[in-house]
């Protein structure tokens, strides 16, 4: 009696792919592994051999497999989603793109996926955080633009909900954060302008409600007080002001008595707007004034090589945010999860 013919794995897979969505069994048939092994490999179980996990992930990607998130959530209580509240922040060039690129690098090879939600400039977006926590829409949350007593941080600590903030707060309870040393940025920028012989300094600050505005102001004031040099703080423009407002402010200020001749700009857009406004009043960069600006891309250096810059690596910040959040989701204690990233200072030559 002739034996019943069994379809080859490739034919089975082809039929399955045509008939519907690829499943764990599809990957099992392609790899020759058990379904339970496939499931554990996709969950990045360290007890599964690294090469096996890699082969399973590559197979899953090649056939377009995506997990049934509803089923996963019912089974494990996890969503395998990380939520990101992100500002449409035009001043800092590539802010969102760079952070997300770093986050993607950190999550590569894990089961986690990103969902991005806007966090508008004039609000802390506490409602969005409450909604995410209440409906368990993500396993953890990342957000930016922290305030000293940030309501989002308070809520998430009380709910014991995993999160990492881009920026610090003043809460006594330790919480995970990745921050840039804005005190050091402003302090070193002011010292550089003083070393170049500038007699009166000014700095464009972030909104006063944000924590990093306080750090930046503290660094600036420490430097000017140490040197005993004149300074002023603009009241009508901030980091969030439109480029045209910054341009107009410095165009008018250059025509008034005792204008500053040393500018610190916490972003590339404000630096270019300042240069335009001062130029419209007949001021030349490197002659009547100098600027030190925070740089997050190559644009400012390429367009205005006369501007000295201090670099903030937002991609590295995003990668660290992702890594810390994965550790926090795994119930690691928050007390050791505070990272302050130093400014990358590369002034060409010392000034005399």
mmCIF file of C-alpha atoms in Angstrom, residues 32-291:
data_model
loop_
_atom_site.group_PDB
_atom_site.id
_atom_site.type_symbol
_atom_site.label_atom_id
_atom_site.label_comp_id
_atom_site.label_asym_id
_atom_site.label_seq_id
_atom_site.Cartn_x
_atom_site.Cartn_y
_atom_site.Cartn_z
ATOM 1 C CA UNK A 32 12.450 22.647 12.613
ATOM 2 C CA UNK A 33 12.151 23.893 16.203
ATOM 3 C CA UNK A 34 9.351 23.340 18.678
ATOM 4 C CA UNK A 35 6.656 26.002 19.008
ATOM 5 C CA UNK A 36 7.553 26.511 22.686
ATOM 6 C CA UNK A 37 11.192 27.118 21.705
ATOM 7 C CA UNK A 38 10.071 29.643 19.075
ATOM 8 C CA UNK A 39 7.951 31.472 21.650
ATOM 9 C CA UNK A 40 10.798 31.637 24.175
ATOM 10 C CA UNK A 41 13.303 32.730 21.521
ATOM 11 C CA UNK A 42 11.070 35.592 20.386
ATOM 12 C CA UNK A 43 10.694 36.632 24.041
ATOM 13 C CA UNK A 44 14.521 36.829 24.176
ATOM 14 C CA UNK A 45 14.735 34.106 26.833
ATOM 15 C CA UNK A 46 18.436 33.970 27.841
ATOM 16 C CA UNK A 47 18.127 30.188 28.351
ATOM 17 C CA UNK A 48 17.715 29.821 24.597
ATOM 18 C CA UNK A 49 20.998 29.773 22.677
ATOM 19 C CA UNK A 50 21.904 33.178 21.179
ATOM 20 C CA UNK A 51 22.304 31.756 17.674
ATOM 21 C CA UNK A 52 18.904 30.083 17.944
ATOM 22 C CA UNK A 53 17.273 33.336 19.045
ATOM 23 C CA UNK A 54 18.934 35.154 16.165
ATOM 24 C CA UNK A 55 17.804 32.525 13.609
ATOM 25 C CA UNK A 56 14.229 32.616 14.918
ATOM 26 C CA UNK A 57 14.084 36.432 14.783
ATOM 27 C CA UNK A 58 15.493 36.501 11.244
ATOM 28 C CA UNK A 59 12.955 33.907 10.116
ATOM 29 C CA UNK A 60 10.116 35.821 11.755
ATOM 30 C CA UNK A 61 11.157 39.033 10.003
ATOM 31 C CA UNK A 62 11.552 37.312 6.628
ATOM 32 C CA UNK A 63 7.972 35.964 6.624
ATOM 33 C CA UNK A 64 6.415 39.108 8.100
ATOM 34 C CA UNK A 65 5.443 37.535 11.420
ATOM 35 C CA UNK A 66 4.055 39.858 14.085
ATOM 36 C CA UNK A 67 2.797 38.653 17.480
ATOM 37 C CA UNK A 68 -0.848 38.694 18.458
ATOM 38 C CA UNK A 69 -0.589 41.450 21.020
ATOM 39 C CA UNK A 70 -4.049 40.826 22.447
ATOM 40 C CA UNK A 71 -3.184 37.180 23.102
ATOM 41 C CA UNK A 72 0.207 38.115 24.559
ATOM 42 C CA UNK A 73 -1.365 40.620 26.884
ATOM 43 C CA UNK A 74 -3.922 38.083 28.150
ATOM 44 C CA UNK A 75 -1.225 35.491 28.736
ATOM 45 C CA UNK A 76 1.566 37.583 30.274
ATOM 46 C CA UNK A 77 0.017 40.920 31.252
ATOM 47 C CA UNK A 78 2.698 42.560 29.092
ATOM 48 C CA UNK A 79 2.145 44.607 25.934
ATOM 49 C CA UNK A 80 5.755 44.563 24.636
ATOM 50 C CA UNK A 81 5.195 48.243 23.866
ATOM 51 C CA UNK A 82 7.200 51.226 25.090
ATOM 52 C CA UNK A 83 5.439 54.580 24.951
ATOM 53 C CA UNK A 84 7.273 57.812 24.144
ATOM 54 C CA UNK A 85 5.822 61.262 24.849
ATOM 55 C CA UNK A 86 7.738 63.531 22.496
ATOM 56 C CA UNK A 87 7.716 67.285 21.902
ATOM 57 C CA UNK A 88 7.336 68.824 18.456
ATOM 58 C CA UNK A 89 10.456 70.811 19.439
ATOM 59 C CA UNK A 90 11.585 72.915 16.481
ATOM 60 C CA UNK A 91 14.451 74.728 18.218
ATOM 61 C CA UNK A 92 16.679 71.694 18.756
ATOM 62 C CA UNK A 93 17.347 70.324 15.293
ATOM 63 C CA UNK A 94 16.622 66.625 14.916
ATOM 64 C CA UNK A 95 15.564 66.326 18.566
ATOM 65 C CA UNK A 96 12.814 63.754 18.102
ATOM 66 C CA UNK A 97 14.482 61.934 15.224
ATOM 67 C CA UNK A 98 17.777 61.522 17.093
ATOM 68 C CA UNK A 99 16.151 60.351 20.333
ATOM 69 C CA UNK A 100 13.992 57.827 18.480
ATOM 70 C CA UNK A 101 16.967 56.525 16.508
ATOM 71 C CA UNK A 102 18.824 55.905 19.760
ATOM 72 C CA UNK A 103 15.773 54.234 21.304
ATOM 73 C CA UNK A 104 15.421 51.986 18.270
ATOM 74 C CA UNK A 105 19.057 50.931 18.622
ATOM 75 C CA UNK A 106 18.493 50.043 22.280
ATOM 76 C CA UNK A 107 15.393 47.975 21.499
ATOM 77 C CA UNK A 108 16.878 46.167 18.503
ATOM 78 C CA UNK A 109 16.720 42.421 19.033
ATOM 79 C CA UNK A 110 14.162 42.697 21.862
ATOM 80 C CA UNK A 111 10.416 42.062 21.784
ATOM 81 C CA UNK A 112 9.635 45.748 22.356
ATOM 82 C CA UNK A 113 8.079 48.187 19.914
ATOM 83 C CA UNK A 114 7.665 51.958 20.180
ATOM 84 C CA UNK A 115 4.518 54.021 20.091
ATOM 85 C CA UNK A 116 5.036 57.796 19.898
ATOM 86 C CA UNK A 117 2.586 60.376 21.203
ATOM 87 C CA UNK A 118 2.935 64.169 21.029
ATOM 88 C CA UNK A 119 3.723 66.098 24.204
ATOM 89 C CA UNK A 120 2.832 69.694 23.477
ATOM 90 C CA UNK A 121 5.152 72.491 24.581
ATOM 91 C CA UNK A 122 2.714 74.359 26.836
ATOM 92 C CA UNK A 123 1.528 71.372 28.902
ATOM 93 C CA UNK A 124 3.046 68.541 30.930
ATOM 94 C CA UNK A 125 0.527 66.191 29.250
ATOM 95 C CA UNK A 126 -0.471 64.535 32.526
ATOM 96 C CA UNK A 127 -3.746 63.453 30.920
ATOM 97 C CA UNK A 128 -1.910 61.331 28.353
ATOM 98 C CA UNK A 129 0.152 59.668 31.103
ATOM 99 C CA UNK A 130 -2.977 58.925 33.147
ATOM 100 C CA UNK A 131 -4.645 57.383 30.094
ATOM 101 C CA UNK A 132 -1.630 55.165 29.308
ATOM 102 C CA UNK A 133 -1.339 53.946 32.909
ATOM 103 C CA UNK A 134 -5.080 53.433 33.415
ATOM 104 C CA UNK A 135 -5.449 51.367 30.237
ATOM 105 C CA UNK A 136 -2.075 49.594 30.473
ATOM 106 C CA UNK A 137 -1.179 50.644 26.927
ATOM 107 C CA UNK A 138 2.568 50.166 27.390
ATOM 108 C CA UNK A 139 4.989 48.319 29.651
ATOM 109 C CA UNK A 140 6.969 51.494 30.245
ATOM 110 C CA UNK A 141 7.080 55.175 29.370
ATOM 111 C CA UNK A 142 9.696 57.724 28.270
ATOM 112 C CA UNK A 143 9.075 61.477 28.262
ATOM 113 C CA UNK A 144 10.986 64.753 27.965
ATOM 114 C CA UNK A 145 10.968 68.356 29.240
ATOM 115 C CA UNK A 146 10.732 67.654 32.959
ATOM 116 C CA UNK A 147 9.698 70.162 35.612
ATOM 117 C CA UNK A 148 11.145 70.405 39.156
ATOM 118 C CA UNK A 149 8.007 68.841 40.679
ATOM 119 C CA UNK A 150 6.781 67.080 37.556
ATOM 120 C CA UNK A 151 3.222 65.744 37.959
ATOM 121 C CA UNK A 152 3.976 62.890 35.527
ATOM 122 C CA UNK A 153 6.868 61.679 37.677
ATOM 123 C CA UNK A 154 4.759 61.835 40.854
ATOM 124 C CA UNK A 155 1.937 59.844 39.243
ATOM 125 C CA UNK A 156 4.251 57.163 37.821
ATOM 126 C CA UNK A 157 6.190 56.727 41.078
ATOM 127 C CA UNK A 158 2.941 56.336 43.033
ATOM 128 C CA UNK A 159 1.620 53.837 40.470
ATOM 129 C CA UNK A 160 4.960 51.934 40.475
ATOM 130 C CA UNK A 161 4.864 52.220 36.686
ATOM 131 C CA UNK A 162 8.203 51.801 34.845
ATOM 132 C CA UNK A 163 9.472 55.025 33.266
ATOM 133 C CA UNK A 164 12.616 56.978 32.438
ATOM 134 C CA UNK A 165 12.568 60.760 32.020
ATOM 135 C CA UNK A 166 14.808 62.762 29.728
ATOM 136 C CA UNK A 167 15.635 65.374 32.332
ATOM 137 C CA UNK A 168 15.730 65.599 36.115
ATOM 138 C CA UNK A 169 13.306 66.676 38.823
ATOM 139 C CA UNK A 170 13.653 67.782 42.440
ATOM 140 C CA UNK A 171 11.812 64.848 44.012
ATOM 141 C CA UNK A 172 13.638 63.206 46.915
ATOM 142 C CA UNK A 173 12.526 59.744 45.762
ATOM 143 C CA UNK A 174 15.080 58.551 43.192
ATOM 144 C CA UNK A 175 13.721 57.850 39.745
ATOM 145 C CA UNK A 176 15.394 56.818 36.480
ATOM 146 C CA UNK A 177 16.527 59.632 34.209
ATOM 147 C CA UNK A 178 18.965 60.496 31.454
ATOM 148 C CA UNK A 179 19.955 64.150 31.385
ATOM 149 C CA UNK A 180 22.458 66.486 29.739
ATOM 150 C CA UNK A 181 24.652 68.603 32.000
ATOM 151 C CA UNK A 182 23.192 71.997 31.114
ATOM 152 C CA UNK A 183 24.965 73.632 34.067
ATOM 153 C CA UNK A 184 28.318 72.641 32.551
ATOM 154 C CA UNK A 185 27.176 73.731 29.076
ATOM 155 C CA UNK A 186 26.247 77.256 30.197
ATOM 156 C CA UNK A 187 29.257 77.587 32.508
ATOM 157 C CA UNK A 188 31.801 76.528 29.863
ATOM 158 C CA UNK A 189 30.098 78.618 27.164
ATOM 159 C CA UNK A 190 30.258 81.741 29.344
ATOM 160 C CA UNK A 191 33.896 81.095 30.285
ATOM 161 C CA UNK A 192 34.758 80.757 26.599
ATOM 162 C CA UNK A 193 33.177 84.101 25.730
ATOM 163 C CA UNK A 194 34.920 85.778 28.667
ATOM 164 C CA UNK A 195 38.242 84.293 27.518
ATOM 165 C CA UNK A 196 37.619 85.775 24.068
ATOM 166 C CA UNK A 197 37.399 89.235 25.660
ATOM 167 C CA UNK A 198 33.638 89.780 25.613
ATOM 168 C CA UNK A 199 32.453 92.359 28.154
ATOM 169 C CA UNK A 200 28.722 91.697 28.512
ATOM 170 C CA UNK A 201 27.052 88.309 28.165
ATOM 171 C CA UNK A 202 23.512 87.115 27.599
ATOM 172 C CA UNK A 203 21.868 83.709 27.315
ATOM 173 C CA UNK A 204 18.601 82.545 25.752
ATOM 174 C CA UNK A 205 17.032 80.313 28.402
ATOM 175 C CA UNK A 206 14.368 77.612 28.176
ATOM 176 C CA UNK A 207 10.996 78.283 29.777
ATOM 177 C CA UNK A 208 11.530 78.958 33.482
ATOM 178 C CA UNK A 209 9.108 76.147 34.421
ATOM 179 C CA UNK A 210 11.503 73.502 33.084
ATOM 180 C CA UNK A 211 14.211 71.986 35.293
ATOM 181 C CA UNK A 212 17.005 72.373 32.779
ATOM 182 C CA UNK A 213 16.331 76.114 32.612
ATOM 183 C CA UNK A 214 17.375 76.360 36.265
ATOM 184 C CA UNK A 215 20.521 74.327 35.629
ATOM 185 C CA UNK A 216 21.467 76.483 32.644
ATOM 186 C CA UNK A 217 20.834 79.727 34.534
ATOM 187 C CA UNK A 218 22.909 78.499 37.478
ATOM 188 C CA UNK A 219 25.883 77.669 35.238
ATOM 189 C CA UNK A 220 25.672 81.017 33.460
ATOM 190 C CA UNK A 221 25.399 83.063 36.661
ATOM 191 C CA UNK A 222 28.254 81.167 38.322
ATOM 192 C CA UNK A 223 30.590 82.008 35.427
ATOM 193 C CA UNK A 224 29.709 85.705 35.155
ATOM 194 C CA UNK A 225 29.903 86.214 38.922
ATOM 195 C CA UNK A 226 33.278 84.503 39.126
ATOM 196 C CA UNK A 227 34.564 86.860 36.412
ATOM 197 C CA UNK A 228 32.729 89.924 37.729
ATOM 198 C CA UNK A 229 31.453 90.631 34.216
ATOM 199 C CA UNK A 230 28.276 92.406 33.089
ATOM 200 C CA UNK A 231 25.312 90.311 31.934
ATOM 201 C CA UNK A 232 21.635 90.462 31.085
ATOM 202 C CA UNK A 233 18.790 87.945 30.791
ATOM 203 C CA UNK A 234 16.237 88.447 27.985
ATOM 204 C CA UNK A 235 12.667 88.566 29.279
ATOM 205 C CA UNK A 236 10.747 88.342 26.008
ATOM 206 C CA UNK A 237 12.426 85.441 24.181
ATOM 207 C CA UNK A 238 13.105 81.853 25.291
ATOM 208 C CA UNK A 239 14.271 78.584 23.760
ATOM 209 C CA UNK A 240 10.677 78.030 22.588
ATOM 210 C CA UNK A 241 10.317 81.407 20.854
ATOM 211 C CA UNK A 242 9.889 81.387 17.101
ATOM 212 C CA UNK A 243 13.031 82.086 15.087
ATOM 213 C CA UNK A 244 11.543 85.349 13.827
ATOM 214 C CA UNK A 245 10.994 86.567 17.383
ATOM 215 C CA UNK A 246 14.606 85.848 18.317
ATOM 216 C CA UNK A 247 15.843 87.566 15.136
ATOM 217 C CA UNK A 248 13.762 90.681 15.821
ATOM 218 C CA UNK A 249 14.806 90.789 19.469
ATOM 219 C CA UNK A 250 18.534 90.905 18.692
ATOM 220 C CA UNK A 251 18.115 93.254 15.728
ATOM 221 C CA UNK A 252 16.455 95.783 18.030
ATOM 222 C CA UNK A 253 18.735 95.103 21.001
ATOM 223 C CA UNK A 254 21.845 95.889 18.930
ATOM 224 C CA UNK A 255 20.466 99.396 18.319
ATOM 225 C CA UNK A 256 19.823 100.123 22.005
ATOM 226 C CA UNK A 257 22.310 101.267 24.662
ATOM 227 C CA UNK A 258 24.861 98.797 26.113
ATOM 228 C CA UNK A 259 23.969 95.697 24.107
ATOM 229 C CA UNK A 260 25.639 92.388 24.997
ATOM 230 C CA UNK A 261 28.583 91.298 22.862
ATOM 231 C CA UNK A 262 28.676 87.644 23.962
ATOM 232 C CA UNK A 263 25.692 85.327 23.276
ATOM 233 C CA UNK A 264 24.947 81.817 24.524
ATOM 234 C CA UNK A 265 22.325 79.949 22.517
ATOM 235 C CA UNK A 266 20.960 76.571 23.701
ATOM 236 C CA UNK A 267 20.046 75.555 20.158
ATOM 237 C CA UNK A 268 21.088 75.969 16.553
ATOM 238 C CA UNK A 269 17.902 77.709 15.416
ATOM 239 C CA UNK A 270 18.238 80.477 18.024
ATOM 240 C CA UNK A 271 21.910 80.891 17.087
ATOM 241 C CA UNK A 272 21.120 81.341 13.372
ATOM 242 C CA UNK A 273 18.222 83.693 14.183
ATOM 243 C CA UNK A 274 20.487 85.783 16.435
ATOM 244 C CA UNK A 275 23.160 86.038 13.740
ATOM 245 C CA UNK A 276 20.547 87.164 11.214
ATOM 246 C CA UNK A 277 19.099 89.817 13.527
ATOM 247 C CA UNK A 278 22.482 91.233 14.528
ATOM 248 C CA UNK A 279 23.620 91.190 10.905
ATOM 249 C CA UNK A 280 20.591 93.263 9.933
ATOM 250 C CA UNK A 281 21.865 95.875 12.417
ATOM 251 C CA UNK A 282 25.330 95.853 10.871
ATOM 252 C CA UNK A 283 27.037 93.611 13.436
ATOM 253 C CA UNK A 284 29.597 91.059 12.202
ATOM 254 C CA UNK A 285 30.191 87.731 13.943
ATOM 255 C CA UNK A 286 33.706 87.586 15.409
ATOM 256 C CA UNK A 287 34.002 91.363 15.310
ATOM 257 C CA UNK A 288 31.271 93.103 17.303
ATOM 258 C CA UNK A 289 30.185 89.882 19.028
ATOM 259 C CA UNK A 290 30.732 86.128 19.499
ATOM 260 C CA UNK A 291 28.357 83.209 20.029
#
